[in-house]
Tab-separated table of C-alpha atoms in Angstrom:
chain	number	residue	atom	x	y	z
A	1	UNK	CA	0.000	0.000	0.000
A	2	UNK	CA	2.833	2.613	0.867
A	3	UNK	CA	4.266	1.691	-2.553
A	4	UNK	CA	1.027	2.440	-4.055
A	5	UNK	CA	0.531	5.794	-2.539
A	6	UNK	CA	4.329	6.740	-3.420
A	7	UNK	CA	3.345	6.074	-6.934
A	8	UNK	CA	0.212	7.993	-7.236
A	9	UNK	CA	2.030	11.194	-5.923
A	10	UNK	CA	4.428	10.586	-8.143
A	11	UNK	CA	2.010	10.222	-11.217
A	12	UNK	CA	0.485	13.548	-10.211
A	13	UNK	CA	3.825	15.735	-9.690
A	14	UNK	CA	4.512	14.358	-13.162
A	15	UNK	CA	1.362	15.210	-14.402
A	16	UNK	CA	1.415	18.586	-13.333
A	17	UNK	CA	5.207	18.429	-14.681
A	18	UNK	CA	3.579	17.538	-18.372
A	19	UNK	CA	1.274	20.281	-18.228
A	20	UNK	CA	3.712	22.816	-17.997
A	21	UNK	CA	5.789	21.694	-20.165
A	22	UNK	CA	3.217	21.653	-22.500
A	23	UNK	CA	2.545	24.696	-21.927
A	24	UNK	CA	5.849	26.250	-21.360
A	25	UNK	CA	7.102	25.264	-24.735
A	26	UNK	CA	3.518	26.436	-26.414
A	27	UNK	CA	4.734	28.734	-29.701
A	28	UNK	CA	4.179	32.319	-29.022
A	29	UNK	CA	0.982	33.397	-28.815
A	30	UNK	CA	-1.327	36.986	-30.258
A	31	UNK	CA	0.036	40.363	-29.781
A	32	UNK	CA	-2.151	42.601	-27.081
A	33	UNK	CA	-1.511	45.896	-27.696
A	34	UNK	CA	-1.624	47.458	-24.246
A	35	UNK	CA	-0.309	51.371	-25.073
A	36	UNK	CA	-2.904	52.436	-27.927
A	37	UNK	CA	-2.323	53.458	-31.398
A	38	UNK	CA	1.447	52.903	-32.578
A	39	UNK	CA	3.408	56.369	-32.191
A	40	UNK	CA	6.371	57.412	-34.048
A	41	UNK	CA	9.755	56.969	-33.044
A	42	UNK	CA	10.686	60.752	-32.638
A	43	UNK	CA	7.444	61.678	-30.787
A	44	UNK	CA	7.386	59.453	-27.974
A	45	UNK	CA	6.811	61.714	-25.216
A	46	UNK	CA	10.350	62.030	-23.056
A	47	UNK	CA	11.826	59.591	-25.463
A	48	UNK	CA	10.359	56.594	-23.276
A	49	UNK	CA	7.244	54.032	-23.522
A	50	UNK	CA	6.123	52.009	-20.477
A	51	UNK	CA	4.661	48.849	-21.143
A	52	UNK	CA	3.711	46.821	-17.835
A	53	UNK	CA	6.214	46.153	-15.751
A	54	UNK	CA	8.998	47.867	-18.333
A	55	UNK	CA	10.252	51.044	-19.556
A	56	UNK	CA	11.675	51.331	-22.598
A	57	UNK	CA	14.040	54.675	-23.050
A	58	UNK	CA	16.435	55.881	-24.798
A	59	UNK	CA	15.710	55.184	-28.833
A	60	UNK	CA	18.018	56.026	-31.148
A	61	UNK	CA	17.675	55.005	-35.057
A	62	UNK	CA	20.126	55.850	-37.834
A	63	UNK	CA	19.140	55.105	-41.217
A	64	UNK	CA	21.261	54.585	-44.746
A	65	UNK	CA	19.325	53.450	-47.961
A	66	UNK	CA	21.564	52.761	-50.775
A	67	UNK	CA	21.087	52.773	-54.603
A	68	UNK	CA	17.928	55.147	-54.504
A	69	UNK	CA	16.229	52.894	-51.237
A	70	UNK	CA	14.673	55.482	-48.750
A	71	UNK	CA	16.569	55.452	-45.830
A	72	UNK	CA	14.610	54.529	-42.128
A	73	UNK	CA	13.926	57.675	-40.195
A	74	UNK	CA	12.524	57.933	-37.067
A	75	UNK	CA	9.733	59.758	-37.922
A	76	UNK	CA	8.184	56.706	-40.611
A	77	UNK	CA	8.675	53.897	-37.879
A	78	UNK	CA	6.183	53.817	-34.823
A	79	UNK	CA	6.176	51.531	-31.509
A	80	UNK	CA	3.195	50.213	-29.619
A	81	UNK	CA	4.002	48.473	-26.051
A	82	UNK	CA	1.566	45.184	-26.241
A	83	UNK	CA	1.920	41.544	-24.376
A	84	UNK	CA	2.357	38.200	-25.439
A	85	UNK	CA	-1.306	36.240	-24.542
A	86	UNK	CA	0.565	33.505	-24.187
A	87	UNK	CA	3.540	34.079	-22.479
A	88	UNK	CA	2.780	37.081	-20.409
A	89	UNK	CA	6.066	38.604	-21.770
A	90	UNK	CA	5.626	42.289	-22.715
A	91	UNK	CA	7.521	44.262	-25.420
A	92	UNK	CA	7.579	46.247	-28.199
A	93	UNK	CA	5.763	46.388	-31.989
A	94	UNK	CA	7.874	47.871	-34.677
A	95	UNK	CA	5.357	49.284	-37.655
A	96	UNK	CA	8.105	49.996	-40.793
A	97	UNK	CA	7.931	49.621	-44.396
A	98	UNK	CA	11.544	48.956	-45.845
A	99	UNK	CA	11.806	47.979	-48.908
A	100	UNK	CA	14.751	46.856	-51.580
A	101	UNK	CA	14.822	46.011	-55.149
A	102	UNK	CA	17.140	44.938	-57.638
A	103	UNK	CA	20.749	46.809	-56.310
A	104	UNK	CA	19.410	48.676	-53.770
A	105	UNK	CA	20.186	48.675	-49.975
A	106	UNK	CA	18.093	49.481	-46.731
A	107	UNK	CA	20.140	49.495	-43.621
A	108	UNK	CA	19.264	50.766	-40.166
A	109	UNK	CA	20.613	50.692	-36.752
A	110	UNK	CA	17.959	50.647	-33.378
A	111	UNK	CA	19.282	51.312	-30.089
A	112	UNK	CA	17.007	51.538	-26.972
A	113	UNK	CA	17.087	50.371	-23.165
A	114	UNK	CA	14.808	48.026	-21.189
A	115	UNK	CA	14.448	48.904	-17.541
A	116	UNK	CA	12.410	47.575	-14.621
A	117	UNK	CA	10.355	50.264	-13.477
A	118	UNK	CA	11.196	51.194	-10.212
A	119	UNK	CA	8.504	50.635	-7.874
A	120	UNK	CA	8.674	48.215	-4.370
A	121	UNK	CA	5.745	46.204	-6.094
A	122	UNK	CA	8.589	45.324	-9.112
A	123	UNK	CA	11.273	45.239	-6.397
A	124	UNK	CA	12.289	41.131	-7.165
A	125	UNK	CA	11.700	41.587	-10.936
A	126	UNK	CA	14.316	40.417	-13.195
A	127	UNK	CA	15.101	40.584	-17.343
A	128	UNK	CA	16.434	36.940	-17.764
A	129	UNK	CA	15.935	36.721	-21.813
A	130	UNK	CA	14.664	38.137	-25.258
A	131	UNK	CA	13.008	36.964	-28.247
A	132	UNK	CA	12.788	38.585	-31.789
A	133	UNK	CA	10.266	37.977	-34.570
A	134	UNK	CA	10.098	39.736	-37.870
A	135	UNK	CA	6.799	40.278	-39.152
A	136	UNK	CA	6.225	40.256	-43.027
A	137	UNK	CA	9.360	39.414	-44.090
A	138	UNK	CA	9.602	38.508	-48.179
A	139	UNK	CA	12.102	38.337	-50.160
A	140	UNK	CA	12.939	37.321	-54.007
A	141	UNK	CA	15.320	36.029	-56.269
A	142	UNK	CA	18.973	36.961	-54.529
A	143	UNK	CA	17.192	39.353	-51.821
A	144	UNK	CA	17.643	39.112	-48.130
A	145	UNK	CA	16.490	40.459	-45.073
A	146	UNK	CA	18.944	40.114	-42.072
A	147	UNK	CA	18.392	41.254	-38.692
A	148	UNK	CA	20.804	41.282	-35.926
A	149	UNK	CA	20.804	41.634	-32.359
A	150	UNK	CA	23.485	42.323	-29.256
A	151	UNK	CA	21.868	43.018	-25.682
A	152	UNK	CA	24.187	44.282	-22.785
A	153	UNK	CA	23.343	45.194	-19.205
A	154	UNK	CA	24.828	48.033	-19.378
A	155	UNK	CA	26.279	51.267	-22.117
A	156	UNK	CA	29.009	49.440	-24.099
A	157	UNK	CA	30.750	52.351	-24.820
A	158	UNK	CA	34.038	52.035	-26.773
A	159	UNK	CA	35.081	48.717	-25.521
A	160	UNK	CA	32.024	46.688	-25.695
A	161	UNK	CA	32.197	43.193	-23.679
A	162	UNK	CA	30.900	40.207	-24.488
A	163	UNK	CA	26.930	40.363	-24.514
A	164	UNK	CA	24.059	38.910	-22.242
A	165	UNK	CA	22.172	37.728	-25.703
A	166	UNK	CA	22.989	37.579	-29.634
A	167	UNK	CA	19.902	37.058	-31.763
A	168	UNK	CA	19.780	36.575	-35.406
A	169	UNK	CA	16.719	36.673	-37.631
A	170	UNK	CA	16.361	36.399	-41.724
A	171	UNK	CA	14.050	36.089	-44.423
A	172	UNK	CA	15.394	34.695	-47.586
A	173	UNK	CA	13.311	33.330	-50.987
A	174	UNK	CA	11.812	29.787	-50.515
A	175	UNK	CA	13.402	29.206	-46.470
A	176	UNK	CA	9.816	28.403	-45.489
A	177	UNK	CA	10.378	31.328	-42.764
A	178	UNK	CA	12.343	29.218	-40.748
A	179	UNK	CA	14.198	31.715	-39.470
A	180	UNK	CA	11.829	34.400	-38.748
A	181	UNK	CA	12.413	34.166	-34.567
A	182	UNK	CA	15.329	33.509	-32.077
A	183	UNK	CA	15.627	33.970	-28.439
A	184	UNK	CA	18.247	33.583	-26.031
A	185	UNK	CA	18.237	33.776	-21.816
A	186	UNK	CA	20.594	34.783	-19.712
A	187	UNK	CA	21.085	34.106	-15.797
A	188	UNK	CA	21.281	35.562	-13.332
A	189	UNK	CA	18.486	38.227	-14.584
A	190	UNK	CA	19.052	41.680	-14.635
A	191	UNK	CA	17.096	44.988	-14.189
A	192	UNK	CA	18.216	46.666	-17.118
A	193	UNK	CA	19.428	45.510	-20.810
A	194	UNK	CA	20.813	47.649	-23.650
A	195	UNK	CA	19.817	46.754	-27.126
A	196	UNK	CA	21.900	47.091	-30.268
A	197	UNK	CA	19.631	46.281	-33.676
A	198	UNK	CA	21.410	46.262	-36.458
A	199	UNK	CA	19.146	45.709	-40.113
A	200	UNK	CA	19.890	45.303	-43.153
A	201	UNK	CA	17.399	44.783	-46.597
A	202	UNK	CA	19.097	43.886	-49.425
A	203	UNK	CA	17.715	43.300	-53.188
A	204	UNK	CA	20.791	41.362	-54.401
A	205	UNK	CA	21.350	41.510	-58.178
A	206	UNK	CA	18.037	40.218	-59.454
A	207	UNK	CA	15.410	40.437	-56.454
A	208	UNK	CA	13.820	42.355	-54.164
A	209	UNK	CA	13.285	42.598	-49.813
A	210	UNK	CA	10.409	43.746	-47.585
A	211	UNK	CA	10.165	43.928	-44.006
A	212	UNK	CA	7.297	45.641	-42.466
A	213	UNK	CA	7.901	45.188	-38.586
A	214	UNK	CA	8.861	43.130	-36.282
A	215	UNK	CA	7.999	42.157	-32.073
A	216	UNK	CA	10.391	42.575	-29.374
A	217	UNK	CA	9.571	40.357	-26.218
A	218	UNK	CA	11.187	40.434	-22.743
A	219	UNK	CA	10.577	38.232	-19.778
A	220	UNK	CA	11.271	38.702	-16.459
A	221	UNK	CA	11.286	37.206	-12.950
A	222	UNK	CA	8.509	35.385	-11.457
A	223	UNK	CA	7.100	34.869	-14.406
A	224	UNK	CA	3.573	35.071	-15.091
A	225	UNK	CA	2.780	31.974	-16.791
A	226	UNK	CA	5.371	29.842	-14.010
A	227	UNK	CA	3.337	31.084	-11.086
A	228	UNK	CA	0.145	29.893	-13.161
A	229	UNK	CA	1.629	26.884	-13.380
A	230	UNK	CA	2.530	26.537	-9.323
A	231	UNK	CA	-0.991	27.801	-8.671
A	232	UNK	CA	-2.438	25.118	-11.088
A	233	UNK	CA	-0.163	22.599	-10.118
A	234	UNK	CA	-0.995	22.965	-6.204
A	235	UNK	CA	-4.991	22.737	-6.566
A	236	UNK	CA	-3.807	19.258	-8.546
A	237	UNK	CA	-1.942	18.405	-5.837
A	238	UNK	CA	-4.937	19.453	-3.382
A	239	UNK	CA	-7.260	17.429	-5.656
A	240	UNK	CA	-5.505	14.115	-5.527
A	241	UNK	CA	-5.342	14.604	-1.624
């Protein structure tokens, strides 16, 4: 009999184990816009956006377009702050329209920070990983979209050193957008990242590049969707009792 009740608590702490793990490694899920209609770059009020638990200061974008491409301004792309339904992770939508044909050239680099806001309610929140995903990527013939990524906790300055997170994302003809996303974590968390975006759109010799936006996600600790989990997880427990 003791072997038999050992084995039913363990079939439930694996149960509860399945479940989120199920739902742990669930793709992401449908942008929430939480901050209202998207606003240009170079008209967010104090430079800054506050989405949740986040602020997110200090944007800087620098633009080149080559071979008569319009080069990215701040003033033609606009943010929204929004959350991920199914992670609980909040971030950032990017509305752009870059485009490159046959020997032309878009290239832009995005710098902004991430920062916990700083309230005794946030006090044991942490950043502990990022996720990119471009949105409407295409691309023909020899064209290519290419975005990378470097995050830092803290101003690199000069001498950069080695980053908390590199993320890479592309969009070439007939990949079957496999490499739309990427993520990375990083531990111990911190309360503050730096991020360094560097994108470029190129039409190749014979083809042609879009990209029209892309999310920016950032998790933190506790995370929403693990203290589900423990909640959800204990009234099993409580059930089985």
């Amino acid at each position: 009999m003791g072997f038999l009740r050992f084995g039913m608590r363990t079939s439930s702490v694996v149960s509860v184990l399945l479940v989120g793990a199920l739902l742990c490694g669930a793709a992401s899920g449908a942008w929430v816009e939480l901050t209202g209609d998207p606003v240009a770059i170079n008209a967010l009020p104090n430079n800054m956006l506050t989405v949740g638990d986040k602020e997110f200061t200090n944007f800087d974008l620098f633009g080149i377009g080559g071979g008569g491409a319009i080069a990215p301004n701040g003033d033609d792309v606009f943010i929204q702050g929004g959350i991920d339904d199914a992670s609980g992770d909040y971030g950032l939508k990017f509305y752009l329209s870059w485009n490159a044909g046959s020997g032309q050239t878009v290239n832009a680099n995005l710098e902004f920070t991430v920062s916990i806001i700083d309230d005794p309610k946030y006090a044991d929140y942490l950043i502990k990983d990022v996720s990119m995903i471009l949105d409407n990527a295409s691309a023909t013939g020899d064209g290519v979209v290419n975005a990378g990524e470097n995050v830092w906790d803290r101003s690199i300055g000069s001498t950069p050193p080695p980053p908390l997170a590199s993320l890479s994302c592309s969009k070439q003809a007939d990949d079957d957008g496999l490499y739309l996303t990427d993520s990375a974590e990083f531990l111990p968390g911190v309360r503050e990242v730096w991020v360094y975006k560097d994108i470029s759109i190129t039409g190749g010799v014979e083809g042609s590049a879009h990209l029209s936006g892309f999310y920016q996600y950032f998790s933190q600790v506790p995370e929403p969707v693990t203290l589900s989990l423990l909640g959800f997880g204990s009234l099993l427990m409580l059930k089985r009792k």
